[in-house]
Tab-separated table of C-alpha atoms and ligand atoms in Angstrom:
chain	number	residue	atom	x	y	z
A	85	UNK	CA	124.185	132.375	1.798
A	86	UNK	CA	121.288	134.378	2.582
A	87	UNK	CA	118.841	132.134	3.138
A	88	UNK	CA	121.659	130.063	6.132
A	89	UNK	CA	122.020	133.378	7.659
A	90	UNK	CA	118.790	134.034	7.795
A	91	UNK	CA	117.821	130.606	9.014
A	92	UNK	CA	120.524	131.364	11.752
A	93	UNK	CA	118.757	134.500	12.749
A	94	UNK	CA	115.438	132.658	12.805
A	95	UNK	CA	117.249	130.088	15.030
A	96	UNK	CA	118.332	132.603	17.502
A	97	UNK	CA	115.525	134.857	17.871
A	98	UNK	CA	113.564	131.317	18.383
A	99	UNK	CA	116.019	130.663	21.144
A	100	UNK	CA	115.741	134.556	22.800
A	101	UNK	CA	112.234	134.367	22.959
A	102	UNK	CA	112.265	130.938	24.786
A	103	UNK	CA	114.767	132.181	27.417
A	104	UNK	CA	112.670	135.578	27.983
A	105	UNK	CA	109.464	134.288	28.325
A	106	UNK	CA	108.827	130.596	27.632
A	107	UNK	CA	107.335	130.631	24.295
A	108	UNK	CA	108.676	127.969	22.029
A	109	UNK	CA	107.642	129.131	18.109
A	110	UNK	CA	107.155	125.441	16.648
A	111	UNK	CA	108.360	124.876	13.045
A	112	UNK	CA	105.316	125.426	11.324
A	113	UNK	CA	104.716	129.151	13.183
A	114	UNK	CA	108.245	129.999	12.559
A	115	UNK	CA	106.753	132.435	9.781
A	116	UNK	CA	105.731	134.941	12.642
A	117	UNK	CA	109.645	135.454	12.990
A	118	UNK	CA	110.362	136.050	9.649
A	119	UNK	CA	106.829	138.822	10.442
A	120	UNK	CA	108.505	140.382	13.472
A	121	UNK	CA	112.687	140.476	11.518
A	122	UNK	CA	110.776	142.345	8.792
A	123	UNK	CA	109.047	144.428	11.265
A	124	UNK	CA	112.153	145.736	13.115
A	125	UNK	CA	114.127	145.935	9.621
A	126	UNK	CA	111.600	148.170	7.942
A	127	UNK	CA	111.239	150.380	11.206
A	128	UNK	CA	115.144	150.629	10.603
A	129	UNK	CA	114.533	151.113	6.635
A	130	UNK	CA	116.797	148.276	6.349
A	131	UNK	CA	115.674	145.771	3.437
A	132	UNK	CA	117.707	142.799	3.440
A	133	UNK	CA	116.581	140.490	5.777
A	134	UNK	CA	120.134	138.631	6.346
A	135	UNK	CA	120.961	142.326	7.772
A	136	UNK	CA	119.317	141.182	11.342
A	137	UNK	CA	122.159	139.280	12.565
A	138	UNK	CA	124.006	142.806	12.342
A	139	UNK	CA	121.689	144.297	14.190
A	140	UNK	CA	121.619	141.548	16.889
A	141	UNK	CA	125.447	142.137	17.292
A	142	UNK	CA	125.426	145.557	17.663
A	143	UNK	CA	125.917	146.881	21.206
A	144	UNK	CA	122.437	148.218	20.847
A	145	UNK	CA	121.114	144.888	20.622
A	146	UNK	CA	119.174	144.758	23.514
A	147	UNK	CA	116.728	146.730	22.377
A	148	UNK	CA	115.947	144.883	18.801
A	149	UNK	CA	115.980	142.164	21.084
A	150	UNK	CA	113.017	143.855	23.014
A	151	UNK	CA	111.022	144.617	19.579
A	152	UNK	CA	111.901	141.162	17.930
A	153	UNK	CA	110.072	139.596	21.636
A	154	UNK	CA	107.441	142.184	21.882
A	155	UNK	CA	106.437	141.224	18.396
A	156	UNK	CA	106.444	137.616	18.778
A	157	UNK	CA	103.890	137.512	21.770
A	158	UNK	CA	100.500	136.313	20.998
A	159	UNK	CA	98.480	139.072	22.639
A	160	UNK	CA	95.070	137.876	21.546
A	161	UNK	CA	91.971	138.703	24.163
A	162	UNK	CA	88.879	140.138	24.043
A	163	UNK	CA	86.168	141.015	26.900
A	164	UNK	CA	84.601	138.188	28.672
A	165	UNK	CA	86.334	135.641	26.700
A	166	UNK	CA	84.427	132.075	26.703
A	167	UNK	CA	81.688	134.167	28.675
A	168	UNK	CA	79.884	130.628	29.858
A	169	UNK	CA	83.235	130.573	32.163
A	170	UNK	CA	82.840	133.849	33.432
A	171	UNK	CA	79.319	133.205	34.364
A	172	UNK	CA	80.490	130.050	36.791
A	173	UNK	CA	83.174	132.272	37.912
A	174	UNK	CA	80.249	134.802	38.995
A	175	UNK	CA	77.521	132.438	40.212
A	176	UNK	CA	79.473	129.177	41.881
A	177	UNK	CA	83.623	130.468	41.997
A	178	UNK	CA	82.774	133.750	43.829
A	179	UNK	CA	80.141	132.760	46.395
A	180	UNK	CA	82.281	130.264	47.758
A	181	UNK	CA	85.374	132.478	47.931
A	182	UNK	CA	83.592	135.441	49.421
A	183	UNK	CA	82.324	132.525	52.116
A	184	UNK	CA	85.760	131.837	53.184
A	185	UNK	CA	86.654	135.062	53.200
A	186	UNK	CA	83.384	136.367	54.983
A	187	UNK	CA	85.627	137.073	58.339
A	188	UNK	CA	87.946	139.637	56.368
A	189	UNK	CA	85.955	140.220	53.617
A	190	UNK	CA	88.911	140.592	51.697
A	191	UNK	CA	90.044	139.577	48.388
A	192	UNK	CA	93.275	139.067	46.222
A	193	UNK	CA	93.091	138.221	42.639
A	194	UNK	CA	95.244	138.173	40.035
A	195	UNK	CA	95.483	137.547	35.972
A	196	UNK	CA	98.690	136.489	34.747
A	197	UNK	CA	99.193	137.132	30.803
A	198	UNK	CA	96.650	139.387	31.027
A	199	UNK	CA	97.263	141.237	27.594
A	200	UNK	CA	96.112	144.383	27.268
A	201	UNK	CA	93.550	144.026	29.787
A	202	UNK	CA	90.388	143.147	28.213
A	203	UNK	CA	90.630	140.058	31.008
A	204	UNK	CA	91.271	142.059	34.138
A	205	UNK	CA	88.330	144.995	33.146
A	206	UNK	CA	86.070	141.581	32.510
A	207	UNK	CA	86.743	140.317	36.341
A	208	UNK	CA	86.443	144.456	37.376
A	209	UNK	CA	83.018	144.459	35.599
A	210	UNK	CA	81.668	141.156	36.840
A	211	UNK	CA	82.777	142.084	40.563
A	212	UNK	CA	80.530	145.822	40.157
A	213	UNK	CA	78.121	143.767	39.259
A	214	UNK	CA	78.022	140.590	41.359
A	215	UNK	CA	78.129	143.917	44.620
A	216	UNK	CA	81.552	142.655	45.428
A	217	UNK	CA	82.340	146.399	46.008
A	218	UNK	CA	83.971	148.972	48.596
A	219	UNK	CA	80.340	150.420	48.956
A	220	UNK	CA	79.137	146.791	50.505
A	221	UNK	CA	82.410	146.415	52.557
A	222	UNK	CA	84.975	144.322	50.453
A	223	UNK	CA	88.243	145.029	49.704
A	224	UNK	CA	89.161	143.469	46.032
A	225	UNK	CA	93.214	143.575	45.288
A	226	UNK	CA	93.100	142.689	41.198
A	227	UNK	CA	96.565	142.567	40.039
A	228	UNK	CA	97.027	142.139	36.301
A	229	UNK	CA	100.527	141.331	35.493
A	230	UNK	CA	102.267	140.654	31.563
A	231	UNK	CA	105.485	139.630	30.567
A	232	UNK	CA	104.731	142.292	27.536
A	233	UNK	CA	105.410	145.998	28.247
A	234	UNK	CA	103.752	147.377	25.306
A	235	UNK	CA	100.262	145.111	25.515
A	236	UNK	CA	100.454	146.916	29.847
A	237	UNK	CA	101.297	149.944	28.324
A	238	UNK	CA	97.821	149.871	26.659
A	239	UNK	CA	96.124	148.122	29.612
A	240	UNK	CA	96.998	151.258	31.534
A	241	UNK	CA	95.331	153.470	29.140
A	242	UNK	CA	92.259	151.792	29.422
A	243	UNK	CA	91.447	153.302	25.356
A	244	UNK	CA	89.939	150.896	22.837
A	245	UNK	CA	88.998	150.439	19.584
A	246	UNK	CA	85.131	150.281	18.393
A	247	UNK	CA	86.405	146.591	16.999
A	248	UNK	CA	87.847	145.618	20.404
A	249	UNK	CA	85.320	146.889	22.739
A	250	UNK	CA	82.529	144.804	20.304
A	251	UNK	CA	84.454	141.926	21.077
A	252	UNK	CA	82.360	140.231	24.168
A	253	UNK	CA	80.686	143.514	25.705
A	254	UNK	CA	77.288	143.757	26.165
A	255	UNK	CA	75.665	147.200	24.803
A	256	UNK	CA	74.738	147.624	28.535
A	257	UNK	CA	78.324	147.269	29.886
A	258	UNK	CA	79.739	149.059	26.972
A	259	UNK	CA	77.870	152.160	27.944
A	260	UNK	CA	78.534	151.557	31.549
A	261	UNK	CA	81.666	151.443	32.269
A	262	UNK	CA	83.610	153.178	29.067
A	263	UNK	CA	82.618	156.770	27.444
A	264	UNK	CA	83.098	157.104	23.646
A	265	UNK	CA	86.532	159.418	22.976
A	266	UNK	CA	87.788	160.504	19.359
A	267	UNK	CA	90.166	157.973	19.756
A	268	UNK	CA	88.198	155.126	20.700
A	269	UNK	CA	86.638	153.795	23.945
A	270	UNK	CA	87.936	154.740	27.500
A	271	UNK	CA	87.322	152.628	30.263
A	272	UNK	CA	85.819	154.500	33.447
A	273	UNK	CA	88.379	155.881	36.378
A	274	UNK	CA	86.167	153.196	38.302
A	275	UNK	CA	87.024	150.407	36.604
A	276	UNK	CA	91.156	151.599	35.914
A	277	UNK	CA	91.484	152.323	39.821
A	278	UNK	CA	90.312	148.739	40.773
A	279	UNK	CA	93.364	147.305	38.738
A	280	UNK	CA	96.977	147.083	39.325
A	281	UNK	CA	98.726	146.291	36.536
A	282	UNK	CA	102.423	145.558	36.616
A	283	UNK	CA	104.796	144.255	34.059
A	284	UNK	CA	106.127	140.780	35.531
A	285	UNK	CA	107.151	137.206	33.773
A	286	UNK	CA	105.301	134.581	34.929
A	287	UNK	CA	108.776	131.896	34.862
A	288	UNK	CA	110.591	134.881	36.805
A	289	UNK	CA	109.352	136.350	39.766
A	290	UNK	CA	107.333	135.021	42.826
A	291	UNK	CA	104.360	137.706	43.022
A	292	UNK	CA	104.390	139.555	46.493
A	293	UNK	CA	102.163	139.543	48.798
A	294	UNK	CA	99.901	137.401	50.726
A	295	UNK	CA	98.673	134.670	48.531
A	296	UNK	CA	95.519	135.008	46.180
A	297	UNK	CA	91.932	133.985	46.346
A	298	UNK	CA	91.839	133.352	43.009
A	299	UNK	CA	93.960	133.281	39.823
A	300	UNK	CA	93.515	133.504	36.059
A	301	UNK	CA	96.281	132.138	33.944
A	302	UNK	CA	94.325	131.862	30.260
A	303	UNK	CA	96.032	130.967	27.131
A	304	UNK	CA	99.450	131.886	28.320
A	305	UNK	CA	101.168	128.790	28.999
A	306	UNK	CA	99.342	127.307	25.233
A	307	UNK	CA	103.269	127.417	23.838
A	308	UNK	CA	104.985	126.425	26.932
A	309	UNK	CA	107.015	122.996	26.834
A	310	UNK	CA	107.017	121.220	29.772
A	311	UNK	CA	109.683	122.500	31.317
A	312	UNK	CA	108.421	126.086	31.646
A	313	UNK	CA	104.780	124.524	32.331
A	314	UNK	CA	105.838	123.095	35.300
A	315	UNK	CA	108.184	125.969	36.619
A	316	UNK	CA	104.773	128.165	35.662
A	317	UNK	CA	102.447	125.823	38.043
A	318	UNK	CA	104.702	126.230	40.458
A	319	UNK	CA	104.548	129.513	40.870
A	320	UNK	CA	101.219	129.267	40.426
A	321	UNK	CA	100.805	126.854	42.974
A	322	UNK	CA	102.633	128.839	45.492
A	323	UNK	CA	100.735	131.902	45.164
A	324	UNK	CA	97.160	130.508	45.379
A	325	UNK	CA	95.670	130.266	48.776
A	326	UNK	CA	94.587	127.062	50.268
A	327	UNK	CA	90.854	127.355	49.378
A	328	UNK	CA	91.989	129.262	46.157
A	329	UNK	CA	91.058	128.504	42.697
A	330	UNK	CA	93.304	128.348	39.167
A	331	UNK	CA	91.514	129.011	35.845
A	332	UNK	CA	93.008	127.915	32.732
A	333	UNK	CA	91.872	128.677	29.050
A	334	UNK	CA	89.261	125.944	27.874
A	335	UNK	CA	91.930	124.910	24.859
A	336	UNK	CA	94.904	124.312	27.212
A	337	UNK	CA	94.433	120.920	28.143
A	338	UNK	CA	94.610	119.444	31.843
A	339	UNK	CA	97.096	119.638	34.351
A	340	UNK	CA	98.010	116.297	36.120
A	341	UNK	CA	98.578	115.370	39.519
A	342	UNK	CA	102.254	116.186	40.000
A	343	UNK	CA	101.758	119.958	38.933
A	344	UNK	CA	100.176	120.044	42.520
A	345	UNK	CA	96.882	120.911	40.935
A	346	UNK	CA	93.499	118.791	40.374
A	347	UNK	CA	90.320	119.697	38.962
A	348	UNK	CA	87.849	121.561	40.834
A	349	UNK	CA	85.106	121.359	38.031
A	350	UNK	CA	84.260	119.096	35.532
A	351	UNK	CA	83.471	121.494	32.686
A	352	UNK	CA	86.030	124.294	32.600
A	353	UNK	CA	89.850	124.193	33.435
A	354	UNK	CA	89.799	124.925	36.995
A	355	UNK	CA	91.859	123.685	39.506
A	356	UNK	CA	92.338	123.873	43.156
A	357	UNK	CA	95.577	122.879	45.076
A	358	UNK	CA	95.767	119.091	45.897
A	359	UNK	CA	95.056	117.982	49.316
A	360	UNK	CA	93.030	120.990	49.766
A	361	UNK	CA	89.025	120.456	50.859
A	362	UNK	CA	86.760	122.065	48.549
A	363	UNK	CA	84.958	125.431	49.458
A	364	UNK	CA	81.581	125.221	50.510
B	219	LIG	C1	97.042	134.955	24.256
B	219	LIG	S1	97.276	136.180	25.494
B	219	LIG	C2	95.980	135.742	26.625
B	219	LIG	C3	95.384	136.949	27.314
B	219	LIG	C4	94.264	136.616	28.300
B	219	LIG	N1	94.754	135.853	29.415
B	219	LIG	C5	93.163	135.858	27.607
B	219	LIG	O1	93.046	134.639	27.788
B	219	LIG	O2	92.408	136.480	26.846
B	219	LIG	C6	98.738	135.531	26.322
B	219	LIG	C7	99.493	136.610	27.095
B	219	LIG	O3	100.492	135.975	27.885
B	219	LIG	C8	101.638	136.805	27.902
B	219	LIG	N2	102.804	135.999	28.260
B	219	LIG	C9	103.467	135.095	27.504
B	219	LIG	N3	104.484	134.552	28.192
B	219	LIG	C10	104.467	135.122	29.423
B	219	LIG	C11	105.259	134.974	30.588
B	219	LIG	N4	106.306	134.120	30.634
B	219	LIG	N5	104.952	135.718	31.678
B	219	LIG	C12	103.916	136.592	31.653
B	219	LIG	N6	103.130	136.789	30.576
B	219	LIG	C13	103.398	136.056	29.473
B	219	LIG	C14	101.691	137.376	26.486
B	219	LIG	O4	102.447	138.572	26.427
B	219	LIG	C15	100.212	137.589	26.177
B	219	LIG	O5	99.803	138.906	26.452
């Protein structure tokens, strides 16, 4: 009896986590539910794990609903992740967006699912040092937006461990732009103040604003079905600028025609809006 109830809980947390934020837990991952139900039972000091459909009943529900969703989203990052992508981004992807936007000299971009911000401090750093910077007359809007409130929580805070800030920073950049805390590593005011991060589902919201130069979306969409992929690329689509420019992670696969996307490069996953002339 147990074991149905618990396969019932399994079953509905499977389905809440689908409706909040598009993830779909396949049959062979369903183990990190069973992970997160323990989690939230032994924060509880509850021990039998049939005791979670209680708790989901309860008219407090909402917020072991929260934990149980928090705790099933795959916050994996590091700095300058697949760095050979960053480097086109800085030496082809940037050029020509700065050309089109020579007249204004103004810049919007944004990284959807982007953790705890290891992503959005990697486009800050790469900016500083490509000069796209107040001091030479730009204006950069970087918006970092997550469906997950605790991985923005820690984006905010800028602190990180000596394992995470390893994890795709050079020494040089390291030293740079963070300063060694008891607790770990803080990122510099400098870097913080050029990011806006805001909590925000991708399948939700339309993002406000005029549209963006460019757009990250890496690794989010991975356990999307098709459904959710294509209400995703639409709001992707609708937010990028004419001469913008999506980036997907390397592992994600392609996008075809009908998303309203094609490839912009042949060796990493970005896309530019069909119909739309390539930059210069
Ligand atoms: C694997 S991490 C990738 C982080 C970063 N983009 C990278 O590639 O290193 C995926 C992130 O997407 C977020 N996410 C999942 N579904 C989302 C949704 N519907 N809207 C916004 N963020 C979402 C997760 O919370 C997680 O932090």
């Amino acid at each position: 009896m147990e074991r149905v109830l618990q396969q019932h809980a399994i079953g509905l947390i499977a389905g809440l986590l689908r409706e909040r934020t598009g993830q779909v837990i396949s049959e062979d991952r369903r183990w990190r539910i069973d992970r997160a139900i323990e989690a939230v039972l032994r924060k509880r000091g509850i021990a039998r794990n049939g005791d979670i459909l209680t708790l989901l009943t309860q008219p407090d529900a909402t917020a072991v609903e929260d934990e149980l969703v928090e705790a099933l989203l795959n916050n994996e990052t590091y700095f300058f992740r697949d760095r050979q992508v960053f480097t086109q981004l800085a030496t082809t992807v940037l050029p020509a967006l700065c050309r089109a936007r020579t007249e204004s000299r103004h810049l919007r971009i944004w990284s959807a699912g982007c953790s705890t911000g290891q992503e959005a401090l990697s486009l800050a750093i790469m900016l500083i040092e490509q000069g796209i910077t107040a001091s030479n007359g730009w204006t950069v809007e970087l918006v970092a937006t997550d469906v997950s409130l605790g991985a923005i929580d820690i984006a905010r805070r800028g602190l990180y461990s000596r394992f995470e800030i390893q994890r795709g920073l050079s020494v040089g950049q390291m030293l740079r732009h963070f300063s060694e805390q008891d607790d770990g590593w803080q990122a510099s005011r400098q870097l913080l103040g050029m990011i806006r991060y805001e909590v925000g589902n991708l399948l939700e919201r339309p993002m406000h604003g005029p549209p963006f130069d460019l757009i990250l979306c890496r690794n989010l969409m991975l356990y999307f079905d098709d459904t959710a992929k294509r209400a995703a690329c639409a709001r992707l689509h609708a937010a990028l600028a004419p001469h913008g420019r999506l980036l997907l992670g390397g592992g994600e696969g392609t996008l075809d025609r009908a998303t309203g996307f094609v490839a912009a490069a042949a060796d990493c996953a970005l896309y530019r809006q069909a119909g739309q002339a390539l930059a210069a």
